[in-house]
């Protein structure tokens, strides 16, 4: 069994679950912080430019000067902005440092099949959607193919996979609107394929591809789906794809909506493949 | 028009935030530049494909929907006409200076910026004829 060759998989299931949960929370908080920080700094920039323009027009005599519009030099926008900016930077960098450290290079082998199975098992699937996994690396034992192992942290990969699976299950579940089945797939199906990505010239990659029978991305959703806080679902944060992509990019991979545009039903998590020489083969 | 009727330098502003985009356009126009604004990288690229006067400077927000600032930059440099056009990255990203370091013809400014500082930087990258 491959299990015996990968010590990380021996971990106590409950402590591993707690670790996945903690890390997932950290990612969500971190993304939320980063998005809020970006928005806040953008707003401050807008306030700064508007203030500058108003002041200039007052100075040029195009607008009537009134006391509140013409504060003493030292209290003008620039200083205030600098002060606020320092506060924001200090507060967020402190928080962010506590959230996510550098990638944990000590554990940087993620067997796709095991990660996918665990991501699936950890999801509450009250709707009873059928999630089938195919193309896993069991072929390694039977057909001599190399197992699909990503050069990434396995806990993080599991979280990213969970984000994609969750979206697919939600897309075929009734509570998120009427889903019309796309041709060729059953309405309540989610199909996951693990595959090797072979594109000439590039480093070899492995992929976790999720295909669902839902209505696909809404018009406009595919362009903005990766934006933090973008959601079309009631009561959701809109951070799933943001987090999944962040994790993928930390390890040199990507998350792409395949086919693009509205109506796409396939979302792929791609990660660099672990070089064969570094694999512990069964 | 600047003194002597010398052509005014053109600055292309790529910024998704409407307030910043419009006020910056106005501020730069007031300073004697010709300011052109685009709300995202795609619109900017299609402007660049057909424009008659190439901009003397491109101000680029890093984080934008549809196409990131760095993706835009990569596309831009594919076009020989814009191989050395100075680009000023303007971003709330705390690491914007690091991102600009080492890339030829690229400077950086963190948001929020002091407008006087911005104008000084723009003046250096894109001197006005006096
Ligand atoms: N498989 C899918 N089919 C159709 N639309 C999708 C799919 N996956 C994502 N989307 C669209 O992209 C949006 C953003 O997805 P994302 O996972 O980032 O956030 P969310 O699922 O809305 O909220 P959260 O993940 O925080 O619970 C969704 O609201 C939805 O409109
Ligand atoms: Mg989601």
Short mmCIF file of C-alpha atoms and ligand atoms in Angstrom, two decimals:
data_model
loop_
_atom_site.label_atom_id
_atom_site.label_comp_id
_atom_site.label_asym_id
_atom_site.label_seq_id
_atom_site.Cartn_x
_atom_site.Cartn_y
_atom_site.Cartn_z
CA UNK A 1 0.00 0.00 0.00
CA UNK A 2 1.18 3.51 -0.73
CA UNK A 3 -0.13 4.58 2.65
CA UNK A 4 2.74 2.95 4.43
CA UNK A 5 5.28 4.91 2.42
CA UNK A 6 3.86 8.34 3.26
CA UNK A 7 4.32 8.98 6.98
CA UNK A 8 2.13 12.07 6.90
CA UNK A 9 -0.94 9.97 6.23
CA UNK A 10 -0.49 8.12 9.51
CA UNK A 11 -1.45 11.21 11.43
CA UNK A 12 -4.26 10.90 13.96
CA UNK A 13 -7.41 11.77 11.95
CA UNK A 14 -8.80 14.12 14.57
CA UNK A 15 -5.67 16.18 15.01
CA UNK A 16 -5.35 16.38 11.25
CA UNK A 17 -8.93 17.58 10.95
CA UNK A 18 -8.24 20.28 13.51
CA UNK A 19 -5.12 21.31 11.60
CA UNK A 20 -7.05 21.54 8.32
CA UNK A 21 -9.76 23.58 10.01
CA UNK A 22 -7.31 25.95 11.69
CA UNK A 23 -5.37 26.53 8.52
CA UNK A 24 -8.54 27.03 6.47
CA UNK A 25 -9.72 29.65 8.96
CA UNK A 26 -6.35 31.34 8.80
CA UNK A 27 -6.52 31.52 5.00
CA UNK A 28 -10.04 32.91 5.04
CA UNK A 29 -9.14 35.54 7.65
CA UNK A 30 -5.98 36.42 5.80
CA UNK A 31 -7.76 36.87 2.47
CA UNK A 32 -10.49 38.92 4.14
CA UNK A 33 -7.88 41.14 5.80
CA UNK A 34 -6.00 41.63 2.56
CA UNK A 35 -9.18 42.56 0.69
CA UNK A 36 -10.32 44.98 3.37
CA UNK A 37 -6.88 46.55 3.49
CA UNK A 38 -6.86 46.99 -0.28
CA UNK A 39 -10.32 48.57 -0.27
CA UNK A 40 -9.49 50.85 2.61
CA UNK A 41 -6.28 52.07 1.02
CA UNK A 42 -8.12 52.62 -2.28
CA UNK A 43 -10.76 54.70 -0.53
CA UNK A 44 -8.07 56.71 1.22
CA UNK A 45 -6.40 57.35 -2.12
CA UNK A 46 -9.70 58.58 -3.53
CA UNK A 47 -10.21 60.86 -0.54
CA UNK A 48 -6.69 62.18 -1.02
CA UNK A 49 -7.14 63.02 -4.70
CA UNK A 50 -10.59 64.56 -4.18
CA UNK A 51 -9.25 66.70 -1.32
CA UNK A 52 -6.31 67.82 -3.43
CA UNK A 53 -8.54 68.79 -6.31
CA UNK A 54 -10.96 70.70 -4.07
CA UNK A 55 -8.11 72.56 -2.42
CA UNK A 56 -6.58 73.44 -5.72
CA UNK A 57 -9.82 74.80 -7.07
CA UNK A 58 -10.26 76.86 -3.92
CA UNK A 59 -6.73 78.21 -4.30
CA UNK A 60 -7.44 79.05 -7.93
CA UNK A 61 -10.54 80.93 -6.85
CA UNK A 62 -12.89 78.59 -8.68
CA UNK A 63 -14.65 77.60 -5.48
CA UNK A 64 -15.59 79.86 -2.57
CA UNK A 65 -13.15 79.39 0.29
CA UNK A 66 -14.71 78.51 3.60
CA UNK A 67 -12.90 77.70 6.78
CA UNK A 68 -13.47 73.92 6.81
CA UNK A 69 -12.15 73.53 3.27
CA UNK A 70 -8.94 75.41 3.99
CA UNK A 71 -7.27 73.88 7.03
CA UNK A 72 -3.82 75.01 8.16
CA UNK A 73 -0.98 73.58 6.13
CA UNK A 74 0.10 70.97 8.69
CA UNK A 75 -3.33 69.43 8.87
CA UNK A 76 -3.81 68.96 5.17
CA UNK A 77 -4.71 65.67 3.57
CA UNK A 78 -1.19 64.38 3.08
CA UNK A 79 -0.27 64.20 6.75
CA UNK A 80 -3.56 62.72 7.75
CA UNK A 81 -3.28 60.11 5.03
CA UNK A 82 0.21 59.21 6.10
CA UNK A 83 -0.94 58.76 9.68
CA UNK A 84 -3.89 56.55 8.76
CA UNK A 85 -1.77 54.56 6.36
CA UNK A 86 0.81 53.85 9.06
CA UNK A 87 -1.92 52.64 11.38
CA UNK A 88 -3.46 50.39 8.73
CA UNK A 89 -0.10 48.96 7.72
CA UNK A 90 0.96 48.27 11.29
CA UNK A 91 -2.33 46.64 12.22
CA UNK A 92 -2.65 44.43 9.16
CA UNK A 93 0.95 43.34 8.89
CA UNK A 94 0.92 42.24 12.52
CA UNK A 95 -2.22 40.22 11.92
CA UNK A 96 -1.06 38.77 8.64
CA UNK A 97 2.22 37.63 10.06
CA UNK A 98 0.35 35.68 12.68
CA UNK A 99 -1.97 34.11 10.10
CA UNK A 100 0.06 32.51 7.38
CA UNK A 101 3.74 31.87 7.59
CA UNK A 102 6.00 30.89 4.77
CA UNK A 103 4.92 27.68 3.05
CA UNK A 104 5.84 24.70 5.14
CA UNK A 105 8.51 23.15 2.97
CA UNK A 106 8.91 20.27 5.40
CA UNK A 107 5.66 18.74 4.19
CA UNK A 108 5.53 19.41 0.51
CA UNK A 109 4.24 16.27 -1.09
CA UNK A 110 0.55 16.06 -1.76
CA UNK A 111 -0.75 12.76 -3.14
CA UNK A 112 -3.74 13.97 -5.14
CA UNK A 113 -5.93 10.93 -4.64
CA UNK A 114 -5.55 10.90 -0.87
CA UNK A 115 -6.07 14.66 -0.60
CA UNK A 116 -9.16 14.50 -2.81
CA UNK A 117 -10.65 11.60 -0.84
CA UNK A 118 -10.15 13.46 2.40
CA UNK A 119 -11.51 16.73 1.02
CA UNK A 120 -14.61 14.86 -0.10
CA UNK A 121 -15.02 13.08 3.21
CA UNK A 122 -14.75 16.30 5.19
CA UNK A 123 -17.59 18.01 3.33
CA UNK A 124 -21.07 18.04 4.73
CA UNK A 125 -23.11 16.84 1.81
CA UNK A 126 -26.64 16.96 3.17
CA UNK A 127 -28.11 16.91 -0.32
CA UNK A 128 -26.62 13.55 -1.04
CA UNK A 129 -24.91 14.69 -4.22
CA UNK A 130 -22.87 11.92 -5.78
CA UNK A 131 -19.21 12.81 -6.03
CA UNK A 132 -17.17 10.40 -8.11
CA UNK A 133 -13.39 10.42 -8.19
CA UNK A 134 -11.69 9.00 -11.27
CA UNK A 135 -8.23 8.79 -12.71
CA UNK A 136 -6.57 8.39 -9.34
CA UNK A 137 -3.09 7.10 -8.86
CA UNK A 138 -4.12 3.54 -8.02
CA UNK A 139 -3.04 2.97 -11.58
CA UNK A 140 0.46 3.12 -10.17
CA UNK A 141 0.12 -0.32 -8.73
CA UNK A 142 -1.84 -1.80 -11.60
CA UNK A 143 -0.50 -0.27 -14.77
CA UNK A 144 2.88 1.02 -13.69
CA UNK A 145 1.90 4.67 -14.12
CA UNK A 146 3.51 7.20 -11.86
CA UNK A 147 1.27 8.33 -9.01
CA UNK A 148 -0.01 11.89 -9.14
CA UNK A 149 1.82 13.80 -6.48
CA UNK A 150 1.93 17.57 -6.28
CA UNK A 151 4.88 19.51 -4.97
CA UNK A 152 2.76 21.29 -2.40
CA UNK A 153 1.64 21.06 1.19
CA UNK A 154 -0.96 18.32 1.47
CA UNK A 155 -3.09 20.07 4.10
CA UNK A 156 -3.30 23.16 1.94
CA UNK A 157 -4.11 21.12 -1.15
CA UNK A 158 -6.93 19.44 0.75
CA UNK A 159 -8.35 22.86 1.67
CA UNK A 160 -8.15 24.11 -1.91
CA UNK A 161 -9.82 20.96 -3.22
CA UNK A 162 -12.53 21.36 -0.58
CA UNK A 163 -13.28 24.88 -1.83
CA UNK A 164 -13.83 23.63 -5.39
CA UNK A 165 -15.83 20.58 -4.34
CA UNK A 166 -18.04 22.69 -2.13
CA UNK A 167 -18.86 25.00 -5.03
CA UNK A 168 -19.68 22.06 -7.28
CA UNK A 169 -21.94 20.43 -4.70
CA UNK A 170 -23.65 23.77 -4.11
CA UNK A 171 -24.09 24.24 -7.85
CA UNK A 172 -26.12 21.03 -8.12
CA UNK A 173 -27.99 21.44 -4.83
CA UNK A 174 -31.51 22.82 -4.77
CA UNK A 175 -30.95 25.57 -2.17
CA UNK A 176 -28.80 27.55 -4.57
CA UNK A 177 -31.42 28.10 -7.19
CA UNK A 178 -32.85 25.90 -9.88
CA UNK A 179 -30.02 24.14 -11.61
CA UNK A 180 -30.53 23.01 -15.12
CA UNK A 181 -28.57 19.94 -15.96
CA UNK A 182 -25.99 20.49 -18.63
CA UNK A 183 -26.14 18.06 -21.55
CA UNK A 184 -24.41 14.77 -20.90
CA UNK A 185 -24.34 14.99 -17.13
CA UNK A 186 -26.87 14.08 -14.54
CA UNK A 187 -28.31 16.93 -12.53
CA UNK A 188 -26.96 15.80 -9.17
CA UNK A 189 -23.55 14.62 -10.26
CA UNK A 190 -20.15 15.97 -9.44
CA UNK A 191 -17.28 14.36 -11.28
CA UNK A 192 -13.70 14.75 -10.22
CA UNK A 193 -10.82 13.75 -12.42
CA UNK A 194 -7.22 13.60 -11.35
CA UNK A 195 -4.92 13.97 -14.25
CA UNK A 196 -1.46 14.78 -15.43
CA UNK A 197 -1.26 17.99 -17.43
CA UNK A 198 1.08 17.74 -20.33
CA UNK A 199 1.76 20.93 -22.19
CA UNK A 200 4.90 21.25 -24.21
CA UNK A 201 7.72 23.25 -22.71
CA UNK A 202 6.18 23.82 -19.30
CA UNK A 203 7.06 22.09 -16.07
CA UNK A 204 4.90 18.99 -15.58
CA UNK A 205 1.72 19.63 -13.64
CA UNK A 206 -0.94 17.54 -11.98
CA UNK A 207 -4.56 18.61 -11.90
CA UNK A 208 -7.70 18.13 -9.86
CA UNK A 209 -10.60 18.89 -12.17
CA UNK A 210 -14.14 19.29 -10.85
CA UNK A 211 -17.07 19.11 -13.18
CA UNK A 212 -20.64 19.58 -12.04
CA UNK A 213 -24.07 19.28 -13.58
CA UNK A 214 -25.18 22.73 -12.45
CA UNK A 215 -26.05 25.76 -14.52
CA UNK A 216 -22.47 26.98 -14.74
CA UNK A 217 -21.10 30.38 -13.81
CA UNK A 218 -23.52 33.27 -14.05
CA UNK A 219 -22.97 35.97 -16.61
CA UNK A 220 -20.24 38.11 -15.07
CA UNK A 221 -19.45 35.60 -12.34
CA UNK A 222 -16.60 33.93 -14.21
CA UNK A 223 -14.77 37.25 -14.55
CA UNK A 224 -15.15 38.16 -10.89
CA UNK A 225 -15.35 34.74 -9.21
CA UNK A 226 -11.81 35.02 -7.85
CA UNK A 227 -12.35 38.44 -6.31
CA UNK A 228 -12.51 38.30 -2.54
CA UNK A 229 -16.09 38.75 -1.31
CA UNK A 230 -17.61 38.16 -4.72
CA UNK A 231 -20.55 35.82 -4.27
CA UNK A 232 -23.88 35.10 -5.90
CA UNK A 233 -25.02 32.94 -2.99
CA UNK A 234 -27.02 34.13 -0.02
CA UNK A 235 -25.17 33.88 3.27
CA UNK A 236 -21.79 33.12 1.68
CA UNK A 237 -18.60 35.08 2.01
CA UNK A 238 -17.31 34.67 -1.52
CA UNK A 239 -13.87 33.55 -0.41
CA UNK A 240 -13.72 29.92 -1.58
CA UNK A 241 -12.13 30.49 -4.97
CA UNK A 242 -9.97 33.29 -3.59
CA UNK A 243 -8.52 30.93 -1.01
CA UNK A 244 -8.14 28.06 -3.49
CA UNK A 245 -6.27 30.26 -5.90
CA UNK A 246 -4.10 31.72 -3.16
CA UNK A 247 -3.06 28.23 -2.07
CA UNK A 248 -2.37 27.14 -5.64
CA UNK A 249 -0.26 30.21 -6.31
CA UNK A 250 1.73 29.74 -3.11
CA UNK A 251 2.97 26.51 -4.65
CA UNK A 252 3.40 27.73 -8.19
CA UNK A 253 0.08 26.40 -9.45
CA UNK A 254 -3.23 27.92 -10.53
CA UNK A 255 -6.99 27.59 -10.39
CA UNK A 256 -8.74 28.05 -13.71
CA UNK A 257 -12.31 27.99 -14.89
CA UNK A 258 -11.99 25.79 -17.93
CA UNK A 259 -13.82 26.80 -21.05
CA UNK A 260 -14.14 30.31 -19.62
CA UNK A 261 -17.10 32.61 -19.91
CA UNK A 262 -20.60 31.95 -18.69
CA UNK A 263 -21.81 28.37 -18.65
CA UNK A 264 -18.46 26.84 -17.70
CA UNK A 265 -18.77 23.74 -15.58
CA UNK A 266 -15.18 22.70 -15.06
CA UNK A 267 -12.87 24.21 -12.51
CA UNK A 268 -9.31 22.91 -12.33
CA UNK A 269 -6.73 23.14 -9.59
CA UNK A 270 -3.30 22.71 -11.14
CA UNK A 271 -0.11 22.18 -9.20
CA UNK A 272 3.47 21.45 -10.15
CA UNK A 273 4.13 17.73 -10.16
CA UNK A 274 6.72 16.42 -7.80
CA UNK A 275 9.72 15.39 -9.88
CA UNK A 276 9.69 11.59 -10.31
CA UNK A 277 13.13 11.30 -8.73
CA UNK A 278 11.79 12.63 -5.43
CA UNK A 279 8.87 10.24 -5.23
CA UNK A 280 8.72 7.33 -2.90
CA UNK A 281 7.38 4.71 -5.23
CA UNK A 282 5.57 1.69 -3.86
CA UNK B 1 -1.08 74.42 -23.86
CA UNK B 2 2.35 74.84 -22.40
CA UNK B 3 4.48 77.80 -23.32
CA UNK B 4 5.84 77.75 -26.84
CA UNK B 5 3.11 75.40 -28.01
CA UNK B 6 5.21 72.30 -27.40
CA UNK B 7 3.03 69.18 -27.42
CA UNK B 8 1.79 68.20 -24.00
CA UNK B 9 2.95 64.76 -22.81
CA UNK B 10 0.24 62.11 -22.69
CA UNK B 11 -0.35 59.94 -19.64
CA UNK B 12 -2.48 56.82 -19.75
CA UNK B 13 -4.14 56.03 -16.40
CA UNK B 14 -5.32 52.47 -15.85
CA UNK B 15 -7.34 52.33 -12.67
CA UNK B 16 -10.52 50.48 -11.77
CA UNK B 17 -11.61 52.82 -8.97
CA UNK B 18 -13.80 55.45 -10.58
CA UNK B 19 -13.14 58.23 -8.06
CA UNK B 20 -9.38 57.86 -8.31
CA UNK B 21 -9.51 57.55 -12.08
CA UNK B 22 -11.54 60.69 -12.61
CA UNK B 23 -9.82 62.88 -10.06
CA UNK B 24 -6.37 61.81 -11.26
CA UNK B 25 -7.34 62.63 -14.82
CA UNK B 26 -8.42 66.07 -13.73
CA UNK B 27 -5.32 66.65 -11.57
CA UNK B 28 -2.96 65.68 -14.39
CA UNK B 29 -4.87 67.77 -16.93
CA UNK B 30 -4.59 70.73 -14.54
CA UNK B 31 -0.84 70.13 -14.44
CA UNK B 32 -0.57 70.44 -18.19
CA UNK B 33 -0.60 66.81 -19.27
CA UNK B 34 -3.00 65.12 -21.64
CA UNK B 35 -4.61 62.43 -19.49
CA UNK B 36 -6.36 59.39 -20.94
CA UNK B 37 -8.06 56.92 -18.60
CA UNK B 38 -9.07 53.27 -18.88
CA UNK B 39 -10.98 51.25 -16.29
CA UNK B 40 -9.09 48.02 -16.91
CA UNK B 41 -6.18 46.46 -18.73
CA UNK B 42 -8.23 45.15 -21.67
CA UNK B 43 -9.68 48.57 -22.45
CA UNK B 44 -6.21 50.07 -22.14
CA UNK B 45 -4.75 47.53 -24.57
CA UNK B 46 -7.41 48.20 -27.16
CA UNK B 47 -6.79 51.93 -26.76
CA UNK B 48 -3.05 51.39 -27.24
CA UNK B 49 -3.62 49.35 -30.37
CA UNK B 50 -5.33 52.20 -32.18
CA UNK B 51 -4.15 55.43 -30.53
CA UNK B 52 -2.47 58.04 -32.70
CA UNK B 53 -0.10 59.42 -30.08
CA UNK B 54 1.64 56.84 -27.92
CA UNK B 55 1.50 57.79 -24.24
CA UNK B 56 4.69 59.11 -22.65
CA UNK B 57 3.83 57.41 -19.36
CA UNK B 58 1.46 54.69 -18.22
CA UNK B 59 0.11 54.73 -14.66
CA UNK B 60 -0.96 51.26 -13.76
CA UNK B 61 -2.97 49.90 -10.85
CA UNK B 62 -1.75 46.42 -9.94
CA UNK B 63 -4.94 44.86 -8.65
CA UNK B 64 -7.75 45.07 -11.12
CA UNK B 65 -10.52 42.72 -12.19
CA UNK B 66 -10.37 40.85 -15.53
CA UNK B 67 -6.62 41.38 -15.98
CA UNK B 68 -4.01 42.08 -13.33
CA UNK B 69 -1.56 44.93 -13.69
CA UNK B 70 1.33 42.55 -14.23
CA UNK B 71 -0.56 40.65 -16.94
CA UNK B 72 -1.23 43.96 -18.64
CA UNK B 73 2.44 44.85 -18.38
CA UNK B 74 3.48 41.59 -20.02
CA UNK B 75 1.04 42.19 -22.88
CA UNK B 76 2.19 45.78 -23.26
CA UNK B 77 5.83 44.85 -23.73
CA UNK B 78 4.98 42.43 -26.53
CA UNK B 79 4.21 45.45 -28.67
CA UNK B 80 7.47 46.94 -29.93
CA UNK B 81 5.98 50.44 -29.89
CA UNK B 82 5.66 50.23 -26.11
CA UNK B 83 8.84 48.33 -25.32
CA UNK B 84 10.34 51.20 -23.33
CA UNK B 85 7.35 53.34 -22.37
CA UNK B 86 7.81 54.17 -18.68
CA UNK B 87 5.26 52.50 -16.41
CA UNK B 88 4.42 53.73 -12.93
CA UNK B 89 2.85 51.00 -10.80
CA UNK B 90 0.41 52.50 -8.34
CA UNK B 91 -0.92 50.04 -5.83
CA UNK B 92 -2.18 49.36 -2.32
CA UNK B 93 -0.04 46.23 -2.44
CA UNK B 94 2.58 46.70 0.27
CA UNK B 95 5.16 44.90 -1.88
CA UNK B 96 4.67 47.04 -4.98
CA UNK B 97 8.21 48.45 -4.78
CA UNK B 98 9.69 44.96 -4.62
CA UNK B 99 7.56 43.93 -7.57
CA UNK B 100 8.82 46.86 -9.64
CA UNK B 101 12.46 46.39 -8.70
CA UNK B 102 14.49 44.87 -11.45
CA UNK B 103 11.88 45.39 -14.16
CA UNK B 104 13.16 47.81 -16.76
CA UNK B 105 11.28 51.09 -17.22
CA UNK B 106 9.01 50.45 -14.23
CA UNK B 107 8.68 52.60 -11.13
CA UNK B 108 6.34 52.17 -8.18
CA UNK B 109 4.23 54.22 -5.80
CA UNK B 110 2.22 52.92 -2.87
CA UNK B 111 -1.41 53.79 -2.27
CA UNK B 112 -2.50 55.96 -0.65
CA UNK B 113 -0.07 58.46 -2.09
CA UNK B 114 0.50 62.10 -1.43
CA UNK B 115 -0.59 63.90 -4.59
CA UNK B 116 2.44 66.21 -4.50
CA UNK B 117 4.65 63.15 -4.32
CA UNK B 118 2.79 61.59 -7.23
CA UNK B 119 3.22 64.73 -9.33
CA UNK B 120 6.93 64.85 -8.52
CA UNK B 121 7.34 61.22 -9.60
CA UNK B 122 5.31 61.77 -12.76
CA UNK B 123 7.37 64.89 -13.51
CA UNK B 124 10.57 62.89 -13.29
CA UNK B 125 9.36 60.06 -15.50
CA UNK B 126 7.67 62.31 -17.99
CA UNK B 127 9.14 65.81 -18.09
CA UNK B 128 6.98 68.57 -19.49
CA UNK B 129 8.47 70.87 -22.09
CA UNK B 130 9.04 74.27 -20.50
N1 LIG C 1 -19.15 25.24 -9.81
C1 LIG C 1 -19.71 26.44 -9.96
N2 LIG C 1 -20.79 26.60 -10.76
C2 LIG C 1 -21.36 27.81 -10.92
N3 LIG C 1 -20.91 28.94 -10.32
C3 LIG C 1 -19.84 28.85 -9.52
C4 LIG C 1 -19.17 27.61 -9.29
N4 LIG C 1 -18.14 27.84 -8.47
C5 LIG C 1 -18.15 29.15 -8.17
N5 LIG C 1 -19.19 29.77 -8.80
C6 LIG C 1 -19.50 31.20 -8.76
O1 LIG C 1 -18.40 31.93 -8.26
C7 LIG C 1 -18.76 32.64 -7.08
C8 LIG C 1 -17.58 32.73 -6.14
O2 LIG C 1 -17.24 31.43 -5.66
P1 LIG C 1 -16.51 31.31 -4.25
O3 LIG C 1 -16.28 29.89 -3.95
O4 LIG C 1 -15.31 32.21 -4.26
O5 LIG C 1 -17.53 31.96 -3.23
P2 LIG C 1 -18.92 31.35 -2.69
O6 LIG C 1 -19.00 29.91 -3.00
O7 LIG C 1 -19.99 32.25 -3.22
O8 LIG C 1 -18.77 31.59 -1.13
P3 LIG C 1 -17.87 30.73 -0.10
O9 LIG C 1 -16.95 29.88 -0.92
O10 LIG C 1 -17.13 31.77 0.69
O11 LIG C 1 -18.83 29.94 0.68
C9 LIG C 1 -19.97 31.91 -6.55
O12 LIG C 1 -20.79 32.72 -5.73
C10 LIG C 1 -20.66 31.48 -7.82
O13 LIG C 1 -21.40 32.53 -8.41
MG1 LIG C 2 -17.41 28.63 -2.49
#
